[in-house]
PDB file of C-alpha atoms and ligand atoms in Angstrom:
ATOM      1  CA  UNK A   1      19.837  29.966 -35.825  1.00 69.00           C
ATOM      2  CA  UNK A   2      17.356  27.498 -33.896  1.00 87.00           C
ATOM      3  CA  UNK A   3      18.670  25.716 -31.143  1.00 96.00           C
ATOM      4  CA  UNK A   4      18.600  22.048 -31.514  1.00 98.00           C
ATOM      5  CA  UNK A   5      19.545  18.619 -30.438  1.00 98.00           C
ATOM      6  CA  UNK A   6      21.888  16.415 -32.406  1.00 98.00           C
ATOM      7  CA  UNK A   7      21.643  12.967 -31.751  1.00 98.00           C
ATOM      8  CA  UNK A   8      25.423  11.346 -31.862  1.00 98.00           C
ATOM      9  CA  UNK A   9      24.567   8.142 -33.722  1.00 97.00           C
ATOM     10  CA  UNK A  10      28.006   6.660 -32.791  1.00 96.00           C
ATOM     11  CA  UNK A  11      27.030   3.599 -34.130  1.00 95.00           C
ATOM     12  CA  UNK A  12      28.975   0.052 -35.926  1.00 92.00           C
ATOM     13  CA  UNK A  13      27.134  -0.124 -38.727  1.00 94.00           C
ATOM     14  CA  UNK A  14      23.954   0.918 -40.987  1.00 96.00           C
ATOM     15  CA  UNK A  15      21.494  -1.742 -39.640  1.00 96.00           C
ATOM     16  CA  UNK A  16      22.180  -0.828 -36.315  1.00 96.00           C
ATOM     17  CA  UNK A  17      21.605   2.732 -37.005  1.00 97.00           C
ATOM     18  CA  UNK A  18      18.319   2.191 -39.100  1.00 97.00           C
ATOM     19  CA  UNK A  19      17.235   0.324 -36.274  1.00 97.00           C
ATOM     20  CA  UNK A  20      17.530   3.290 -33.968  1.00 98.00           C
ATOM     21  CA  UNK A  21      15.802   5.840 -36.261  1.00 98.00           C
ATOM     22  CA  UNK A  22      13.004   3.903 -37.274  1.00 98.00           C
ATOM     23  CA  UNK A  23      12.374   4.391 -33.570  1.00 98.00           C
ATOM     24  CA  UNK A  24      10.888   8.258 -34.471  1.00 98.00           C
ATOM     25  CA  UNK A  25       8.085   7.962 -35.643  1.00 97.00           C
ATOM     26  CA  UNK A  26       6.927  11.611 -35.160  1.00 97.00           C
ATOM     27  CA  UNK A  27       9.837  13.655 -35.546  1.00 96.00           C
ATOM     28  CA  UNK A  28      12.979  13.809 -37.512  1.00 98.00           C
ATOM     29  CA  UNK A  29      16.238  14.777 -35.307  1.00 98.00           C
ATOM     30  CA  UNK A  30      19.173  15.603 -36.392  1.00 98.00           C
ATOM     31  CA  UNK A  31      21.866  13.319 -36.916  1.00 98.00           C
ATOM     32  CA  UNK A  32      25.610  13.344 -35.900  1.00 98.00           C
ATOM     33  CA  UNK A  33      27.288  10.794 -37.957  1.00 98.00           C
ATOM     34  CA  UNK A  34      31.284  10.046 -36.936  1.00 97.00           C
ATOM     35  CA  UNK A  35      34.158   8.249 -38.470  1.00 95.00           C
ATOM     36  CA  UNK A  36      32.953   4.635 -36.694  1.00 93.00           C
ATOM     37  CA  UNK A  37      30.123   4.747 -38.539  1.00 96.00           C
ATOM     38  CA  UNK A  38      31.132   6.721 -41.296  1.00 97.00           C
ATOM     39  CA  UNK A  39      34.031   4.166 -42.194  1.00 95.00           C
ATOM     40  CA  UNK A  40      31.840   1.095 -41.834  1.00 94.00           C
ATOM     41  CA  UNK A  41      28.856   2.310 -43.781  1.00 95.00           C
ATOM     42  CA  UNK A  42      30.242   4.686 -46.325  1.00 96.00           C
ATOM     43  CA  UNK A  43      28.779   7.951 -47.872  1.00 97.00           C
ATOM     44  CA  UNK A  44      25.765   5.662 -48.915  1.00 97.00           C
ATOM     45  CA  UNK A  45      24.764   6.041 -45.276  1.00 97.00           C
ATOM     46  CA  UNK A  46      24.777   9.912 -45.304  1.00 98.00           C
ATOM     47  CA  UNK A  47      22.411   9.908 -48.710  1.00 97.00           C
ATOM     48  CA  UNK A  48      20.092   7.394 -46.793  1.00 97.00           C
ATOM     49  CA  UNK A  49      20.344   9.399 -43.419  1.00 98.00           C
ATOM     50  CA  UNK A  50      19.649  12.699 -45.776  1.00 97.00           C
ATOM     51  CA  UNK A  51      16.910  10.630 -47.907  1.00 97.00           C
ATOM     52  CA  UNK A  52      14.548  10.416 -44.762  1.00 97.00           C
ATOM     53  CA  UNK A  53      14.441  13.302 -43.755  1.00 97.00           C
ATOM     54  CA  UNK A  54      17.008  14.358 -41.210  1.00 98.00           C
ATOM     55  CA  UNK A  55      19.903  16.817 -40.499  1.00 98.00           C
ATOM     56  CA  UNK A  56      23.062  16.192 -40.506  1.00 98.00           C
ATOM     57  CA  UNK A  57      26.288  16.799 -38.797  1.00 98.00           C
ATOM     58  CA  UNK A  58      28.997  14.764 -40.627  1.00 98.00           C
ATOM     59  CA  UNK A  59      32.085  14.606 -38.051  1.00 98.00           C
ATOM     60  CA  UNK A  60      34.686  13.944 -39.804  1.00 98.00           C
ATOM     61  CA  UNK A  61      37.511  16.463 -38.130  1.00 98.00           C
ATOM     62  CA  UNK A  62      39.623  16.729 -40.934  1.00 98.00           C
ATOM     63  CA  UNK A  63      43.006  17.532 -40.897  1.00 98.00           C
ATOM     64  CA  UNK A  64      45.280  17.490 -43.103  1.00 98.00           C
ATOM     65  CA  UNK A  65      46.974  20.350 -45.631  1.00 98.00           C
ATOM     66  CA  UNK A  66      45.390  22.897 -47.210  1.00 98.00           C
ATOM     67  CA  UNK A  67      44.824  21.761 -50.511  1.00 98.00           C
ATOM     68  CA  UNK A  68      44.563  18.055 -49.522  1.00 98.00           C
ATOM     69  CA  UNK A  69      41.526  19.068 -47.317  1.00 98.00           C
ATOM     70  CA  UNK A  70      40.034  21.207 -49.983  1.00 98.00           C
ATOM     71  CA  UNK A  71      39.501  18.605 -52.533  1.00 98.00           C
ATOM     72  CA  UNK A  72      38.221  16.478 -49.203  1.00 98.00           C
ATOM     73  CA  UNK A  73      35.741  18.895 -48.624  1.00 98.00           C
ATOM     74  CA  UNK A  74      34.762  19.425 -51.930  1.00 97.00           C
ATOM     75  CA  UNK A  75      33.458  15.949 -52.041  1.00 96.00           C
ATOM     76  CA  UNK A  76      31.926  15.649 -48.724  1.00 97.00           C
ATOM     77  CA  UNK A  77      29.886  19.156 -50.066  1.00 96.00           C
ATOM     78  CA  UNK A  78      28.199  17.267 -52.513  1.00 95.00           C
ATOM     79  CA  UNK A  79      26.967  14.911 -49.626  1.00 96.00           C
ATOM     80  CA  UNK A  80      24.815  17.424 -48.923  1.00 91.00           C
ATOM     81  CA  UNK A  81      25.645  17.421 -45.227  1.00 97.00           C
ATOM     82  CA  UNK A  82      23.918  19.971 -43.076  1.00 98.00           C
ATOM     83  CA  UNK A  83      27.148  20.400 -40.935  1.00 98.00           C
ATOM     84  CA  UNK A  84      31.478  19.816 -41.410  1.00 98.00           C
ATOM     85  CA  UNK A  85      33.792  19.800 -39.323  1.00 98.00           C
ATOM     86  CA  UNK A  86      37.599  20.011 -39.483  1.00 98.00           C
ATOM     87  CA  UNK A  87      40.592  20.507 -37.032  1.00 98.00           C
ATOM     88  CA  UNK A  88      41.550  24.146 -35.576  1.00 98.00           C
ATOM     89  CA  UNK A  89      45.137  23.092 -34.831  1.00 97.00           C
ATOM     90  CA  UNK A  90      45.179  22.626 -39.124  1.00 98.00           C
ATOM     91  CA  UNK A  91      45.779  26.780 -39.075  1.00 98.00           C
ATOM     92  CA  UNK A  92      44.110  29.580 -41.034  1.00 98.00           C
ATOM     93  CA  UNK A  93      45.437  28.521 -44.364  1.00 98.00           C
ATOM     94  CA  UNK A  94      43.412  25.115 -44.394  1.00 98.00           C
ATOM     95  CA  UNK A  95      40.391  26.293 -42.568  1.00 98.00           C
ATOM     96  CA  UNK A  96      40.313  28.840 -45.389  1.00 98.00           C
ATOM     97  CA  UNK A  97      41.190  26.073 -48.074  1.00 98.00           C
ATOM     98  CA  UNK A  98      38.049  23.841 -46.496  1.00 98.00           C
ATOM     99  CA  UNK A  99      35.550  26.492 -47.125  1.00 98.00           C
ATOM    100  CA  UNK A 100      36.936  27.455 -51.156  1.00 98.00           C
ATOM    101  CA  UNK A 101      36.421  23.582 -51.308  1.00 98.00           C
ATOM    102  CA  UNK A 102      33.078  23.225 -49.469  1.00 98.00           C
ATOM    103  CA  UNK A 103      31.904  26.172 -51.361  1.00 98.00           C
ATOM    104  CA  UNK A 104      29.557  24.937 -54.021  1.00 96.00           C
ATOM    105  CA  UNK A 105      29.137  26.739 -57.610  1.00 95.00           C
ATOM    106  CA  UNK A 106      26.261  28.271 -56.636  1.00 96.00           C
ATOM    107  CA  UNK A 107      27.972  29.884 -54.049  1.00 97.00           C
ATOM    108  CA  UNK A 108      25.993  27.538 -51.062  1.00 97.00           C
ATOM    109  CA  UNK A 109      27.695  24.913 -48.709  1.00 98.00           C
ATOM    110  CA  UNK A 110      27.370  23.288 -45.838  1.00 98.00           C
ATOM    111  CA  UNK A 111      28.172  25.030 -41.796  1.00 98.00           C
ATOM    112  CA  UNK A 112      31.965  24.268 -41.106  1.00 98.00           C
ATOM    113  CA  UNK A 113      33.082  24.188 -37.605  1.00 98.00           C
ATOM    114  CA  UNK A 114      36.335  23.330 -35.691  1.00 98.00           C
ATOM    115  CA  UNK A 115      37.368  21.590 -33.146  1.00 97.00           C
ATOM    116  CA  UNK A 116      39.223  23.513 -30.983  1.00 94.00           C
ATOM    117  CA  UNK A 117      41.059  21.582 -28.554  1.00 88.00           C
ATOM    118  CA  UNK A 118      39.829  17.914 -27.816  1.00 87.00           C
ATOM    119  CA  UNK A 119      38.434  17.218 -24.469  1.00 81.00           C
ATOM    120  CA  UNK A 120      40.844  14.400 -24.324  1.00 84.00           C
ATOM    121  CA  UNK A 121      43.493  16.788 -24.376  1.00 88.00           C
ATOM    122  CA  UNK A 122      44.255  18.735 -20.718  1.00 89.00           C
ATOM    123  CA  UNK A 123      46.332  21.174 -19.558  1.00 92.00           C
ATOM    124  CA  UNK A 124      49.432  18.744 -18.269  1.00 93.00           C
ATOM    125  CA  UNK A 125      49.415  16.479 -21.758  1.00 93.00           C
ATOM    126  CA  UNK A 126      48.883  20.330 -23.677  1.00 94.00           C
ATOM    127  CA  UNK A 127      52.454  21.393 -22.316  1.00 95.00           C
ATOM    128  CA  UNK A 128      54.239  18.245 -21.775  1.00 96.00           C
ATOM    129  CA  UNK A 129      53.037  16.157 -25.331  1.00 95.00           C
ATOM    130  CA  UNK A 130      52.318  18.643 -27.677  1.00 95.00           C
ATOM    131  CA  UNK A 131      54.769  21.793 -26.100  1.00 95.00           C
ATOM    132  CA  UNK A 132      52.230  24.467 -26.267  1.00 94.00           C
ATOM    133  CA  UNK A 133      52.882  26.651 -23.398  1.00 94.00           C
ATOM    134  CA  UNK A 134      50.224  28.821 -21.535  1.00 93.00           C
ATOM    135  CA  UNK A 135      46.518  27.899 -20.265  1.00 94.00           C
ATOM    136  CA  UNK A 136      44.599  25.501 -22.028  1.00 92.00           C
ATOM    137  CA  UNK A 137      41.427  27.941 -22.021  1.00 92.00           C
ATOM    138  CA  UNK A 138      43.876  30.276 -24.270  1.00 94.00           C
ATOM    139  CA  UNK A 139      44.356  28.234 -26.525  1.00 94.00           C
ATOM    140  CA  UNK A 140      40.699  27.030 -26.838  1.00 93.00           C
ATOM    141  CA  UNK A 141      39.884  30.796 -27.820  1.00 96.00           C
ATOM    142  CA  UNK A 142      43.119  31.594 -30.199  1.00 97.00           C
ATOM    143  CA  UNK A 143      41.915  28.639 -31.914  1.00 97.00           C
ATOM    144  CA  UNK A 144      38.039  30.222 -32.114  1.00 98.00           C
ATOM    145  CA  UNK A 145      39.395  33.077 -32.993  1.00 98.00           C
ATOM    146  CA  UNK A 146      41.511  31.625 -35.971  1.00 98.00           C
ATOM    147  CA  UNK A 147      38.243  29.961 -37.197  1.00 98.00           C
ATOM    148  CA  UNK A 148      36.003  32.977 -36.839  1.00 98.00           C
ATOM    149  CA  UNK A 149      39.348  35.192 -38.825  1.00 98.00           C
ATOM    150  CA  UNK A 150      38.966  32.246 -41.793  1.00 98.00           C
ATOM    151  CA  UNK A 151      35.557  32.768 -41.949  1.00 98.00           C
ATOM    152  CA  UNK A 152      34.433  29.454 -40.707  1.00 98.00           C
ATOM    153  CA  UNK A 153      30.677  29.605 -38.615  1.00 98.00           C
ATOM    154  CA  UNK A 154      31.537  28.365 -35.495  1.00 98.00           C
ATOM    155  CA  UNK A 155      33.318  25.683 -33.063  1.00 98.00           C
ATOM    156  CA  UNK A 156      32.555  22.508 -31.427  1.00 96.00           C
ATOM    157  CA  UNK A 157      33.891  23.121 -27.644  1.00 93.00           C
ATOM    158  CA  UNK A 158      32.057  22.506 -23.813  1.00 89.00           C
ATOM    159  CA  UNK A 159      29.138  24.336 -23.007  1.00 91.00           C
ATOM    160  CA  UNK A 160      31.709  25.733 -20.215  1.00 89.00           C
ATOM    161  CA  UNK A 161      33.148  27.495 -22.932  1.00 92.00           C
ATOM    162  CA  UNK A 162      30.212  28.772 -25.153  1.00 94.00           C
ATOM    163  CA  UNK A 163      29.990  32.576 -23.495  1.00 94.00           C
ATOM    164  CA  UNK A 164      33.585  32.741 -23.569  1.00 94.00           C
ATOM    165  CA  UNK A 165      33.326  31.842 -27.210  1.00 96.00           C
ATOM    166  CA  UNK A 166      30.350  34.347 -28.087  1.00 97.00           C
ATOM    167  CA  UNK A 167      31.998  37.014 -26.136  1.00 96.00           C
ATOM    168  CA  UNK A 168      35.315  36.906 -28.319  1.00 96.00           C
ATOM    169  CA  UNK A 169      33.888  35.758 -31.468  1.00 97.00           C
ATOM    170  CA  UNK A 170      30.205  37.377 -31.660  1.00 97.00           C
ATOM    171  CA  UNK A 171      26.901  35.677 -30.770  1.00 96.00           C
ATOM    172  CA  UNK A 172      26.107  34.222 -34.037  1.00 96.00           C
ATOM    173  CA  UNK A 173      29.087  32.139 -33.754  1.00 98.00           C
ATOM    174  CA  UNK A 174      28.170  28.819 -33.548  1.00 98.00           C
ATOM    175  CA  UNK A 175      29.245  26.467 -30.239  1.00 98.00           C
ATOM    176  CA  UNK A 176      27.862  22.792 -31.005  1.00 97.00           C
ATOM    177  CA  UNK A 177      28.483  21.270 -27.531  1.00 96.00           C
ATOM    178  CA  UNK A 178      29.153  17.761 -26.554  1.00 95.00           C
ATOM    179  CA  UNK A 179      29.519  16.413 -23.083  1.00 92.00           C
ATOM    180  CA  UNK A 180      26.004  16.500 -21.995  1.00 95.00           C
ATOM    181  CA  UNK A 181      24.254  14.401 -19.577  1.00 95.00           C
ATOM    182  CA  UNK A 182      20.637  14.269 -17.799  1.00 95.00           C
ATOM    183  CA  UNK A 183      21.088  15.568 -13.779  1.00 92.00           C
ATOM    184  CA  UNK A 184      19.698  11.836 -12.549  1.00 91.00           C
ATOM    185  CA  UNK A 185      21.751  10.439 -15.419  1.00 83.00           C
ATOM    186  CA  UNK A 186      24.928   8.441 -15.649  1.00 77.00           C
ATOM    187  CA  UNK A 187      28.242  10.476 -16.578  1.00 74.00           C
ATOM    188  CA  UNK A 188      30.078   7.391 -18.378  1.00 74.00           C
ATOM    189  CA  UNK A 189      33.930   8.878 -19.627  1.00 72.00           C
ATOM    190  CA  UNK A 190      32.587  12.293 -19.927  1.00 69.00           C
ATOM    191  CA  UNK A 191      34.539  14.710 -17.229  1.00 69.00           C
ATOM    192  CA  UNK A 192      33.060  17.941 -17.610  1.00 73.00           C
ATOM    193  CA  UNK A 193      29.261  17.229 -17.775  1.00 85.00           C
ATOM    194  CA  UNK A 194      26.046  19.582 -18.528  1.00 93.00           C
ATOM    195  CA  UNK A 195      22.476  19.368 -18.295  1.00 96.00           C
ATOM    196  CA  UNK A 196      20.587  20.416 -21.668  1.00 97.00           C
ATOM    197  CA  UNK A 197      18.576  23.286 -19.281  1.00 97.00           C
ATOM    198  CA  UNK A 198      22.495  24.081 -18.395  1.00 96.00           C
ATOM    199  CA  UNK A 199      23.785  23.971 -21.837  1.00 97.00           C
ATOM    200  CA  UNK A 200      20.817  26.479 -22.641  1.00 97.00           C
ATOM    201  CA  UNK A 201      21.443  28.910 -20.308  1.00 96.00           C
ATOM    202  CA  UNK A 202      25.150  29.197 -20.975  1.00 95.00           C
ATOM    203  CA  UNK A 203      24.357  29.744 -24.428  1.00 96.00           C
ATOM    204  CA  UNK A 204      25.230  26.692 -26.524  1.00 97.00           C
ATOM    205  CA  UNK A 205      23.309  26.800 -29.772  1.00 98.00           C
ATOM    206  CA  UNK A 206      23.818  23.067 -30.486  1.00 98.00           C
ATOM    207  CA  UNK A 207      24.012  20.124 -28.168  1.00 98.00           C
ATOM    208  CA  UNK A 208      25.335  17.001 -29.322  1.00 98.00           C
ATOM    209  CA  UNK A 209      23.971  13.917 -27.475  1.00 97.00           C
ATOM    210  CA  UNK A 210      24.818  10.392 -27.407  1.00 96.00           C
ATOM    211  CA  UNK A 211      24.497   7.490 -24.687  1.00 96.00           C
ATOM    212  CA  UNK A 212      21.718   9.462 -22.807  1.00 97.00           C
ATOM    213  CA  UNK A 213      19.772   8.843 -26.115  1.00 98.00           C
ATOM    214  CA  UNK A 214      21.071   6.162 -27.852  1.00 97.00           C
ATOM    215  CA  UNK A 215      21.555   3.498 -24.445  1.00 96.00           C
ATOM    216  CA  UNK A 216      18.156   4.492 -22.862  1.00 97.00           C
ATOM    217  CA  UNK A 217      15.624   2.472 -22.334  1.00 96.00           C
ATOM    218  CA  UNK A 218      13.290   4.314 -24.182  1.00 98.00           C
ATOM    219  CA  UNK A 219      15.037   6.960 -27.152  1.00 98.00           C
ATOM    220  CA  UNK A 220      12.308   8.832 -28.625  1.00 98.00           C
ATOM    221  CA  UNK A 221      11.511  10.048 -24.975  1.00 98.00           C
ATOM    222  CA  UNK A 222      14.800  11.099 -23.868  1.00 98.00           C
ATOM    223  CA  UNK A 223      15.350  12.951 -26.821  1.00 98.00           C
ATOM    224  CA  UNK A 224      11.832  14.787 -26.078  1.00 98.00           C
ATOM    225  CA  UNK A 225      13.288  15.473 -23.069  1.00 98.00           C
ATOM    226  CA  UNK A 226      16.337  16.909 -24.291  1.00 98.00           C
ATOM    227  CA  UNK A 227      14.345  19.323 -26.835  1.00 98.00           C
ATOM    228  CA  UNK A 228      12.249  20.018 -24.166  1.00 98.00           C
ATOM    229  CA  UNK A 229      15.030  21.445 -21.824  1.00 97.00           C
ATOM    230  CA  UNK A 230      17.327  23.128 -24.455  1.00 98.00           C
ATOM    231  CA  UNK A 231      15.236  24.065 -27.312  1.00 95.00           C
ATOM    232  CA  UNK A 232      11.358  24.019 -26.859  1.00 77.00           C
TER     233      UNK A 232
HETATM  234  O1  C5P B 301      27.646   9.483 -25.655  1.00 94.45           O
HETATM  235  P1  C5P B 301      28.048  10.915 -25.520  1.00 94.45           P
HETATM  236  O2  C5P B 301      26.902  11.858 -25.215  1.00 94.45           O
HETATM  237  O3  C5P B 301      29.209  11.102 -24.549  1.00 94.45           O
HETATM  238  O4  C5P B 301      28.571  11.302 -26.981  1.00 94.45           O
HETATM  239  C1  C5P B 301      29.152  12.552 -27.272  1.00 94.45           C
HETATM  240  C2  C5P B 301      29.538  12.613 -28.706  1.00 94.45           C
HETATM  241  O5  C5P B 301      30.241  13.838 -28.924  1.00 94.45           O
HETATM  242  C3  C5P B 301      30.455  11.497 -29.168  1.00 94.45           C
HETATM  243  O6  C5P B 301      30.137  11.231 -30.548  1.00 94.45           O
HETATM  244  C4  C5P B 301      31.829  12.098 -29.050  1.00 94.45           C
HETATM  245  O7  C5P B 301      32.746  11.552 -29.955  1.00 94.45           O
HETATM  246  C5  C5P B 301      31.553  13.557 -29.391  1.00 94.45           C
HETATM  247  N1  C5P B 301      32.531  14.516 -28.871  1.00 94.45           N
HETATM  248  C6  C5P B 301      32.798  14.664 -27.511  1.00 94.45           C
HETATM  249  N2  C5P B 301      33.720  15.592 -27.084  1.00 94.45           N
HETATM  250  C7  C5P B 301      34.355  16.354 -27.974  1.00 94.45           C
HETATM  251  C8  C5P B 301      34.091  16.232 -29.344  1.00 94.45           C
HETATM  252  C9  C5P B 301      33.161  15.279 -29.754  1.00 94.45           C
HETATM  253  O8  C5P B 301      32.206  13.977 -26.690  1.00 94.45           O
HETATM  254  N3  C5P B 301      35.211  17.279 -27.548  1.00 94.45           N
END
């Protein structure tokens, strides 16, 4: 698979996200669309999205039971989406549900990924709010591990994390990374931060990037530079 760039278009509505890709001109980048944007717009703005010409990643990090979460995905499959997404912490059962439902009748669907455990989520709320004993990092690979076992293609977790992940779960596993920032750039609420040249060498095969895109001054150029360091 061809590393790439995913633009997080965590916008509050359609306008406001037309705006920003009428900005490229030259090139079509891929597209994470979230639940903000996703709830204000509807599916119309995947079809749209998917109309001119880009990728996308719909992040959606469903959750739910098994067979509630296969009907969802069976919908969201005839989006057309380029990429799903769904909760680890759901278990084996749904993750395998999500992919019978994402499955199309020709036997094609969409990547599905999980999140592992959210970045929002550390090692003293882990134990103390959700009473899962042990070291964070564990649990960040049983929960690969459960995804690669249901057959999904890969996980959304820090580039910190992506040989860890390709050691226990193979190379072509997919890592789609967030938390990525220039080196002269700001860090925002990010903690753990990575360069795109970083995210490369550690192996991530996706990076997903927001603010340093979306708030600069000029878009189209960061995002060059991003492709330039991570996947040219
Ligand atoms: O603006 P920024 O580059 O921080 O955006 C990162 C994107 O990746 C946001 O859409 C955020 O919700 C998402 N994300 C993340 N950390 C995770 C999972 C998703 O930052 N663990």
């Amino acid at each position: 698979m061809k590393k790439d760039v995913i633009i997080a278009c965590d916008f509050a509505s359609a306008e406001a996200t037309y705006a920003f890709l009428d900005r490229f001109t030259e090139e079509k980048p891929f597209v994470k669309i979230g639940m903000e944007l996703f709830y204000a717009a509807g599916p119309e703005i995947v079809r749209e999205i998917k109309k001119r010409g880009h990728k996308i990643f719909l992040d959606l990090k469903l959750h739910d039971i098994p067979n509630t979460v296969k009907k969802a995905m069976a919908v969201l499959s005839n989006l057309d989406v380029d990429i799903c997404n769904l909760h680890a912490a759901g278990g084996v059962d749904m993750m395998k549900a999500a992919i019978e439902g994402l499955t199309r009748p020709d036997g094609t669907r969409p990547l599905l990924i999980a999140v592992t455990m959210l970045t929002s989520i550390d090692q003293d709320r882990m134990e103390k709010e959700l009473l899962i004993k042990g070291r964070l990092q564990d649990t960040v690979m049983q929960y690969a591990e459960n995804a690669k076992n249901a057959g999904l293609d890969g996980v959304v977790c820090s580039p910190l994390e992506s040989g860890l992940v390709h050691g226990r779960c193979g190379e072509g596993f997919l890592t789609v990374t967030p938390g990525i920032r220039f080196a002269d750039g700001a860090q925002g609420d990010q903690q753990r931060v990575t360069t795109p040249a970083r995210a490369r060498e550690l192996g991530s095969d996706f990076i997903v990037v927001g603010r340093p895109i979306t708030a600069a001054e000029d878009p189209v150029a960061a995002y060059r530079r991003c492709m330039a360091e991570f996947a040219d």
